[in-house]
Amino acid sequence: MISRRLTVVCSFFLCIVLLAGSGVSALQKSASVRTADKAGLDATEEVLKRVSLLRGLDVKSPIHSSARTKDEIEKFIIRDLDESTTPAEFAATTKFMIKLGLVSSDFALREYMIKLLREQVAGFYDPKTKEFYLAAWLPISEQKKVIAHELVHALQDQHFNLRRFDKWPKGDSDAELAVHALIEGDATMLMIQYDLQEQGIKLDVINATSLTDTMLSENTEDDSKLYPVLAAAPRVLRETLQFPYVYGAGFVQALCRARAHEGLNRSFSNLPESTEQIMHPDHFLLHDEPIKVEIPELGAALGADWKCIDQDVNGEFGYLVLLSQFVPKGLARTAAEGWGGDRYLLYENAKTGALLVAQFTTWDTEADAREFFDAYSRRMEARYKLSGAEPETKPPLYKTNEGLASLELRGKDVAVIEGASSASELQSLFVALWQSKKMKRH
């Protein structure tokens, strides 16, 4: 989905300040904070010993550390964005979000990502340099937690080689986000364990209430005041940024509960393949593999002026975000569950700039497909401010100010088209979409 350019966009592995805990409202670049900054880094060796013991991973080589200012961290972010994502990819992702009503038509994705990460990054580990960097403005009360988080990444790198995730194959962002959730969830759960131990609290984190449920239920009213860029961010950015930490922590917790650290370590070789597996760890434990969908080229149905500028997988989490933008979140969550596989294509008209999105989705059961069909129909009506579909049309036809939109249900599959210029073009596109192929990944 959009996740590739929203959260897996950095090749370094970071801890966001929202996770570091409360008490950051007074963060300033003062002399006292600089002193705390040095004290935090001086504590790295002691923290590393504790982290290595808690995580069950030996330290294979020294880990270097240093502190960075906001301006220095921003330079890292910009460098990494430019190395990992081309202007064309940023443009395509932005157009996809605009077409589906997730952001305003003038939204500048790259610029907002820089502002958001500048606000949120509390520290990060860079596998290229084998060094972790600490936000210089954090108070000492928060620094050790961040150091613990980043040292997990350093140990992961020493044992599992994080550099192998630098160049993820394009067109499967859902699986990429799942792997990112494994990596960040591991570090987040350990950070929580470390922090509780520091406070002298005896709590079996692995067997406690779901970390995901706990983190999702936390009151964020104060957080919105502390982090205005995050608070003002479109839902898709906000929730996608938090997914690897919030859902990832719950996934790792469930994995350790079922298979201990040994099972967690094996998951770095037998990787999770979808956000569905992260959101429902039993799917991973039972080897419920997602279905790979291949959509045929739609150029013949569209004409020479149209060009495919993006294609990817939304996944269960992607559809949760897409639906919950316009329908109640409970309904969106129910409709997104039962996801089996999907793919979307985004086309742009070179002459007019018009956009068209074609999606093919497959579900675990016919009932799941029906739930998604009904929820997406409601989404279309809300997205385009319509009172409903054209009467007595099958499949339902929506006449929007951005072209014709429709969706069709057949058994366990649902095909969706938004942006067709005519009824005949819409029909031709559906004929092509229903020729899509479905197969298990392995």
Coordinates of C-alpha atoms in Angstrom, one line a residue:
M1 CA 0.0 0.0 0.0
I2 CA 1.0 3.6 0.7
S3 CA 3.1 2.2 3.6
R4 CA 6.2 2.0 1.4
R5 CA 6.6 5.7 1.2
L6 CA 5.1 6.5 4.6
T7 CA 6.9 4.4 7.2
V8 CA 9.3 1.9 5.6
V9 CA 10.7 4.8 3.7
C10 CA 13.8 5.0 5.9
S11 CA 16.6 2.5 5.8
F12 CA 17.5 3.2 9.4
F13 CA 15.4 1.9 12.3
L14 CA 13.9 4.5 14.6
C15 CA 12.1 5.1 17.8
I16 CA 9.4 7.7 17.7
V17 CA 9.2 10.1 20.6
L18 CA 5.5 9.3 21.2
L19 CA 6.6 5.9 22.4
A20 CA 9.3 7.2 24.7
G21 CA 6.6 8.2 27.3
S22 CA 5.2 11.3 28.8
G23 CA 7.1 14.2 30.1
V24 CA 8.5 15.5 26.9
S25 CA 6.5 18.8 26.9
A26 CA 9.5 20.6 28.5
L27 CA 12.0 19.4 25.9
Q28 CA 14.3 22.2 25.0
K29 CA 17.9 22.5 23.8
S30 CA 19.2 23.7 27.2
A31 CA 22.5 23.1 29.0
S32 CA 20.8 20.7 31.4
V33 CA 19.5 18.6 28.5
R34 CA 22.9 18.6 26.9
T35 CA 24.3 17.3 30.3
A36 CA 21.6 14.6 30.3
D37 CA 22.4 13.8 26.8
K38 CA 26.0 13.0 27.7
A39 CA 24.8 11.0 30.8
G40 CA 22.5 9.0 28.6
L41 CA 25.2 8.0 26.2
D42 CA 27.6 7.3 29.0
A43 CA 25.1 4.7 30.2
T44 CA 25.0 2.9 26.9
E45 CA 27.3 0.0 28.0
E46 CA 25.2 -0.6 31.1
V47 CA 22.0 -0.5 29.1
L48 CA 23.4 -2.8 26.4
K49 CA 24.2 -5.5 29.0
R50 CA 20.6 -5.4 30.3
V51 CA 19.2 -5.4 26.8
S52 CA 21.3 -8.3 25.7
L53 CA 20.2 -10.3 28.7
L54 CA 16.5 -9.4 28.3
R55 CA 16.5 -10.1 24.6
G56 CA 18.7 -13.2 24.8
L57 CA 21.1 -12.0 22.1
D58 CA 24.9 -11.8 22.6
V59 CA 26.8 -8.7 21.8
K60 CA 29.0 -9.7 18.9
S61 CA 30.8 -6.4 18.3
P62 CA 31.0 -2.9 19.9
I63 CA 28.1 -0.5 19.2
H64 CA 29.0 3.1 18.6
S65 CA 26.6 5.9 19.6
S66 CA 26.3 9.7 19.4
A67 CA 23.7 12.4 19.9
R68 CA 22.2 14.5 17.1
T69 CA 20.3 17.8 17.1
K70 CA 16.9 18.2 15.3
D71 CA 18.6 19.8 12.3
E72 CA 21.1 17.0 12.1
I73 CA 18.4 14.4 12.3
E74 CA 16.4 16.2 9.6
K75 CA 19.5 16.0 7.3
F76 CA 19.6 12.2 7.9
I77 CA 15.9 11.9 7.1
I78 CA 16.2 14.0 3.8
R79 CA 19.2 12.0 2.7
D80 CA 17.4 8.7 3.3
L81 CA 14.2 9.8 1.7
D82 CA 16.1 10.8 -1.4
E83 CA 18.1 7.6 -1.5
S84 CA 15.2 5.3 -1.0
T85 CA 12.3 7.0 -2.8
T86 CA 12.3 8.8 -6.2
P87 CA 10.3 11.9 -6.9
A88 CA 8.1 9.8 -9.2
E89 CA 7.3 7.4 -6.4
F90 CA 6.4 10.2 -4.0
A91 CA 4.2 11.7 -6.7
A92 CA 2.5 8.4 -7.5
T93 CA 1.8 7.7 -3.8
T94 CA 0.4 11.2 -3.3
K95 CA -1.9 10.8 -6.3
F96 CA -3.1 7.5 -5.0
M97 CA -4.0 9.1 -1.7
I98 CA -5.7 12.0 -3.4
K99 CA -7.7 9.8 -5.6
L100 CA -9.0 7.8 -2.7
G101 CA -9.8 10.9 -0.6
L102 CA -7.1 10.3 2.0
V103 CA -5.4 13.7 1.7
S104 CA -6.3 17.0 0.1
S105 CA -5.5 17.7 -3.5
D106 CA -2.6 20.1 -2.6
F107 CA -1.0 17.7 -0.1
A108 CA 2.8 17.6 -0.2
L109 CA 3.8 14.2 1.0
R110 CA 7.6 14.4 1.1
E111 CA 7.6 17.8 2.9
Y112 CA 5.1 16.6 5.5
M113 CA 7.0 13.4 6.1
I114 CA 10.2 15.4 6.8
K115 CA 8.3 17.6 9.3
L116 CA 6.6 14.6 10.9
L117 CA 9.8 12.6 11.4
R118 CA 11.7 15.7 12.6
E119 CA 9.1 16.0 15.4
Q120 CA 8.8 12.3 16.1
V121 CA 12.3 10.7 15.9
A122 CA 13.7 10.2 19.3
G123 CA 16.6 8.0 18.1
F124 CA 17.6 5.7 15.3
Y125 CA 20.0 3.0 14.4
D126 CA 21.7 3.0 11.0
P127 CA 22.7 -0.4 9.7
K128 CA 25.0 1.2 7.2
T129 CA 27.2 2.9 9.8
K130 CA 26.5 0.3 12.6
E131 CA 25.8 3.3 14.9
F132 CA 22.8 4.5 16.8
Y133 CA 22.0 8.2 17.2
L134 CA 20.1 9.7 20.1
A135 CA 17.9 12.8 20.0
A136 CA 20.0 15.4 21.8
W137 CA 17.0 17.2 23.3
L138 CA 15.5 14.2 25.2
P139 CA 15.6 14.4 29.0
I140 CA 17.6 11.7 30.8
S141 CA 14.3 10.1 32.0
E142 CA 13.5 9.2 28.5
Q143 CA 16.9 8.6 27.0
K144 CA 17.6 5.2 28.5
K145 CA 14.3 3.8 27.0
V146 CA 15.2 5.1 23.6
I147 CA 18.8 3.7 23.9
A148 CA 17.3 0.3 24.9
H149 CA 15.1 0.4 21.8
E150 CA 17.9 1.3 19.4
L151 CA 20.3 -1.3 21.0
V152 CA 17.8 -4.0 20.1
H153 CA 18.1 -2.9 16.5
A154 CA 21.8 -3.1 16.8
L155 CA 21.6 -6.6 18.2
Q156 CA 19.1 -7.6 15.5
D157 CA 21.5 -6.3 12.9
Q158 CA 24.4 -8.3 14.4
H159 CA 22.4 -11.5 14.4
F160 CA 19.9 -11.2 11.5
N161 CA 21.5 -8.6 9.1
L162 CA 19.1 -5.7 8.8
R163 CA 20.8 -4.5 5.6
R164 CA 19.1 -7.2 3.6
F165 CA 15.8 -5.2 4.0
D166 CA 17.3 -2.0 2.3
K167 CA 16.1 -2.9 -1.2
W168 CA 12.7 -4.5 -0.7
P169 CA 11.1 -5.6 -4.0
K170 CA 8.6 -3.0 -5.2
G171 CA 4.9 -3.8 -5.4
D172 CA 4.5 -5.6 -2.1
S173 CA 4.4 -2.9 0.5
D174 CA 2.0 -4.9 2.7
A175 CA 4.6 -7.6 3.3
E176 CA 7.3 -4.9 3.7
L177 CA 5.3 -3.2 6.4
A178 CA 4.8 -6.6 8.1
V179 CA 8.6 -7.1 8.3
H180 CA 9.0 -3.6 9.6
A181 CA 6.5 -4.4 12.3
L182 CA 8.5 -7.4 13.3
I183 CA 11.6 -5.3 13.7
E184 CA 10.1 -2.4 15.5
G185 CA 7.7 -4.5 17.5
D186 CA 10.7 -6.5 18.9
A187 CA 12.4 -3.3 19.9
T188 CA 9.2 -1.7 21.4
M189 CA 8.3 -4.7 23.6
L190 CA 11.9 -4.9 24.9
M191 CA 11.8 -1.1 25.6
I192 CA 8.7 -1.6 27.7
Q193 CA 10.3 -4.5 29.6
Y194 CA 13.4 -2.5 30.2
D195 CA 11.4 0.5 31.4
L196 CA 9.3 -1.5 33.8
Q197 CA 12.5 -3.2 35.2
E198 CA 14.0 0.3 35.7
Q199 CA 11.0 1.3 37.7
G200 CA 11.2 -1.9 39.8
I201 CA 7.8 -3.1 38.5
K202 CA 7.5 -6.9 38.3
L203 CA 5.2 -7.6 35.3
D204 CA 5.3 -10.5 32.9
V205 CA 5.0 -8.4 29.8
I206 CA 4.9 -11.5 27.5
N207 CA 1.8 -12.9 29.2
A208 CA 0.2 -9.6 30.1
T209 CA -2.7 -8.0 28.3
S210 CA -2.1 -7.4 24.6
L211 CA 0.3 -4.6 24.1
T212 CA -1.5 -3.6 21.0
D213 CA -4.8 -3.2 22.8
T214 CA -3.1 -1.3 25.6
M215 CA -1.4 1.1 23.3
L216 CA -4.5 1.7 21.2
S217 CA -6.6 2.5 24.2
E218 CA -4.3 5.1 25.7
N219 CA -5.6 8.6 25.9
T220 CA -3.8 10.7 23.3
E221 CA -5.4 14.1 24.2
D222 CA -2.1 15.4 25.8
D223 CA -0.1 13.8 23.0
S224 CA -1.9 15.9 20.4
K225 CA -0.8 19.1 22.2
L226 CA 2.8 17.9 22.5
Y227 CA 3.1 16.7 18.9
P228 CA 1.1 19.1 16.7
V229 CA 2.6 17.8 13.4
L230 CA 1.5 14.3 14.2
A231 CA -1.9 15.5 15.5
A232 CA -2.5 17.5 12.3
A233 CA -1.3 14.7 10.0
P234 CA -3.8 12.9 7.8
R235 CA -5.1 9.7 9.4
V236 CA -3.3 7.6 6.8
L237 CA 0.1 9.1 7.8
R238 CA -0.6 9.0 11.5
E239 CA -1.8 5.4 11.7
T240 CA 0.7 4.0 9.2
L241 CA 3.6 5.6 11.2
Q242 CA 2.4 4.0 14.4
F243 CA 1.5 0.6 13.0
P244 CA 5.0 -1.1 13.2
Y245 CA 5.3 -0.1 16.9
V246 CA 1.7 -0.6 18.1
Y247 CA 0.7 -3.7 16.2
G248 CA 4.3 -5.0 16.0
A249 CA 4.6 -5.0 19.8
G250 CA 1.4 -7.1 20.1
F251 CA 2.6 -9.5 17.4
V252 CA 6.0 -10.0 19.0
Q253 CA 4.4 -10.5 22.4
A254 CA 2.1 -13.2 21.0
L255 CA 5.0 -14.8 19.2
C256 CA 7.1 -15.0 22.4
R257 CA 4.1 -16.3 24.4
A258 CA 3.7 -19.1 21.9
R259 CA 7.3 -19.9 21.0
A260 CA 9.6 -17.9 23.3
H261 CA 12.6 -15.9 22.1
E262 CA 13.7 -18.9 19.9
G263 CA 10.5 -18.6 17.9
L264 CA 11.0 -14.8 17.6
N265 CA 14.5 -15.3 16.3
R266 CA 13.3 -17.8 13.7
S267 CA 10.8 -15.3 12.5
F268 CA 13.7 -13.2 11.2
S269 CA 14.3 -16.1 8.7
N270 CA 10.7 -17.1 8.2
L271 CA 9.3 -13.6 7.9
P272 CA 5.7 -12.5 8.3
E273 CA 4.2 -12.0 4.9
S274 CA 1.3 -9.6 5.5
T275 CA -0.1 -7.0 7.9
E276 CA -2.9 -9.5 8.5
Q277 CA -0.4 -11.8 10.1
I278 CA 0.8 -9.0 12.3
M279 CA -2.7 -7.9 13.3
H280 CA -3.7 -11.6 13.9
P281 CA -0.6 -13.5 15.1
D282 CA -2.5 -16.8 14.9
H283 CA -2.4 -16.4 11.1
F284 CA 1.4 -16.3 11.2
L285 CA 1.6 -19.2 13.7
L286 CA -0.7 -21.4 11.7
H287 CA 1.1 -20.5 8.4
D288 CA -2.0 -18.9 6.9
E289 CA -0.3 -17.4 3.8
P290 CA -1.7 -14.5 1.9
I291 CA -2.8 -14.9 -1.7
K292 CA -0.8 -13.2 -4.4
V293 CA -2.9 -11.4 -7.0
E294 CA -1.7 -10.5 -10.5
I295 CA -3.8 -8.0 -12.5
P296 CA -3.5 -7.9 -16.2
E297 CA -2.4 -4.8 -18.1
L298 CA -5.4 -2.5 -18.5
G299 CA -4.0 -0.3 -21.2
A300 CA -6.1 -1.9 -24.0
A301 CA -9.3 -0.9 -22.2
L302 CA -8.1 2.6 -21.4
G303 CA -6.3 3.8 -24.5
A304 CA -2.8 5.1 -25.4
D305 CA -3.1 8.3 -23.2
W306 CA -3.2 6.3 -20.0
K307 CA -0.1 5.1 -18.1
C308 CA 0.2 2.9 -15.1
I309 CA 2.2 4.9 -12.5
D310 CA 1.9 2.7 -9.5
Q311 CA 0.8 -0.8 -8.4
D312 CA 0.9 -2.4 -5.0
V313 CA -0.9 -4.3 -2.2
N314 CA -3.1 -2.7 0.3
G315 CA -3.4 -5.6 2.8
E316 CA -5.8 -5.8 5.8
F317 CA -4.2 -2.8 7.5
G318 CA -4.4 -0.8 4.3
Y319 CA -8.1 -1.5 3.9
L320 CA -8.7 -0.7 7.5
V321 CA -7.2 2.8 6.9
L322 CA -9.0 3.2 3.5
L323 CA -12.4 2.3 4.9
S324 CA -12.1 4.0 8.3
Q325 CA -11.5 7.3 6.6
F326 CA -15.2 7.3 5.6
V327 CA -17.1 4.7 7.6
P328 CA -17.1 3.9 11.4
K329 CA -13.9 2.2 12.5
G330 CA -15.7 -0.8 14.0
L331 CA -17.4 -1.5 10.6
A332 CA -14.1 -0.9 8.8
R333 CA -12.2 -3.3 11.1
T334 CA -14.9 -6.0 10.5
A335 CA -14.9 -5.4 6.8
A336 CA -11.1 -5.6 6.5
E337 CA -10.8 -8.8 8.4
G338 CA -11.0 -11.9 6.3
W339 CA -8.6 -10.4 3.8
G340 CA -7.0 -13.0 1.6
G341 CA -5.0 -10.9 -1.0
D342 CA -5.3 -7.9 -3.3
R343 CA -3.5 -5.7 -5.8
Y344 CA -4.3 -2.3 -7.1
L345 CA -3.2 -0.4 -10.2
L346 CA -3.1 3.4 -10.5
Y347 CA -3.4 4.9 -14.0
E348 CA -2.9 8.6 -15.0
N349 CA -4.0 10.2 -18.2
A350 CA -1.0 12.1 -19.7
K351 CA -3.2 14.7 -21.4
T352 CA -5.8 15.5 -18.8
G353 CA -4.1 14.4 -15.5
A354 CA -7.2 12.3 -14.7
L355 CA -6.6 9.3 -12.3
L356 CA -8.1 5.8 -12.3
V357 CA -7.7 3.2 -9.6
A358 CA -8.5 -0.5 -10.3
Q359 CA -8.5 -3.0 -7.4
F360 CA -8.9 -6.7 -7.3
T361 CA -9.4 -8.3 -3.8
T362 CA -10.0 -11.8 -2.6
W363 CA -11.3 -12.9 0.8
D364 CA -11.4 -15.9 3.0
T365 CA -15.1 -16.6 2.7
E366 CA -18.0 -15.3 0.6
A367 CA -19.4 -13.7 3.8
D368 CA -16.1 -11.8 4.2
A369 CA -16.3 -10.6 0.6
R370 CA -19.8 -9.4 1.1
E371 CA -18.9 -7.5 4.2
F372 CA -16.1 -5.7 2.3
F373 CA -18.4 -5.0 -0.7
D374 CA -21.0 -3.4 1.5
A375 CA -18.5 -1.4 3.5
Y376 CA -16.7 -0.2 0.4
S377 CA -20.0 0.8 -1.2
R378 CA -20.7 3.0 1.9
R379 CA -17.2 4.4 1.5
M380 CA -17.8 5.4 -2.1
E381 CA -21.0 7.2 -1.1
A382 CA -19.3 9.1 1.6
R383 CA -16.1 9.7 -0.4
Y384 CA -17.9 11.2 -3.3
K385 CA -20.8 12.7 -1.3
L386 CA -23.4 10.7 -3.0
S387 CA -26.8 9.5 -1.8
G388 CA -26.3 6.1 -3.4
A389 CA -25.7 4.2 -6.6
E390 CA -27.7 4.8 -9.8
P391 CA -31.0 2.9 -9.3
E392 CA -31.4 -0.6 -10.6
T393 CA -27.8 -0.9 -11.9
K394 CA -25.8 -4.1 -11.5
P395 CA -23.0 -3.7 -10.6
P396 CA -23.8 -0.5 -8.7
L397 CA -22.8 2.6 -10.6
Y398 CA -21.7 5.8 -8.9
K399 CA -21.5 9.0 -11.0
T400 CA -18.9 11.2 -9.3
N401 CA -17.1 14.4 -10.2
E402 CA -14.0 12.3 -10.9
G403 CA -15.6 9.8 -13.3
L404 CA -17.6 6.7 -12.9
A405 CA -17.0 4.3 -10.0
S406 CA -18.3 0.8 -9.4
L407 CA -17.6 -2.4 -7.7
E408 CA -18.6 -6.0 -8.4
L409 CA -18.9 -9.0 -6.1
R410 CA -18.3 -12.6 -7.3
G411 CA -18.1 -15.3 -4.7
K412 CA -15.0 -14.6 -2.6
D413 CA -13.7 -11.8 -4.9
V414 CA -14.5 -8.1 -5.2
A415 CA -13.3 -5.9 -8.1
V416 CA -13.3 -2.1 -7.7
I417 CA -12.9 0.7 -10.3
E418 CA -12.8 4.4 -9.6
G419 CA -12.4 7.0 -12.3
A420 CA -13.7 5.5 -15.6
S421 CA -14.7 8.0 -18.3
S422 CA -17.7 6.0 -19.7
A423 CA -19.9 3.1 -19.1
S424 CA -18.4 1.1 -21.9
E425 CA -14.9 1.8 -20.6
L426 CA -16.0 0.7 -17.1
Q427 CA -17.4 -2.6 -18.6
S428 CA -14.2 -3.3 -20.5
L429 CA -12.1 -2.7 -17.3
F430 CA -14.2 -5.1 -15.3
V431 CA -13.8 -7.7 -18.1
A432 CA -10.1 -7.3 -17.8
L433 CA -10.0 -7.3 -14.0
W434 CA -11.9 -10.6 -13.7
Q435 CA -9.0 -12.2 -15.6
S436 CA -6.8 -11.5 -12.6
K437 CA -4.8 -14.4 -11.3
K438 CA -4.7 -15.7 -7.7
M439 CA -2.1 -17.9 -6.2
K440 CA -0.5 -18.7 -2.8
R441 CA 2.8 -17.0 -2.2
H442 CA 4.7 -20.3 -1.7

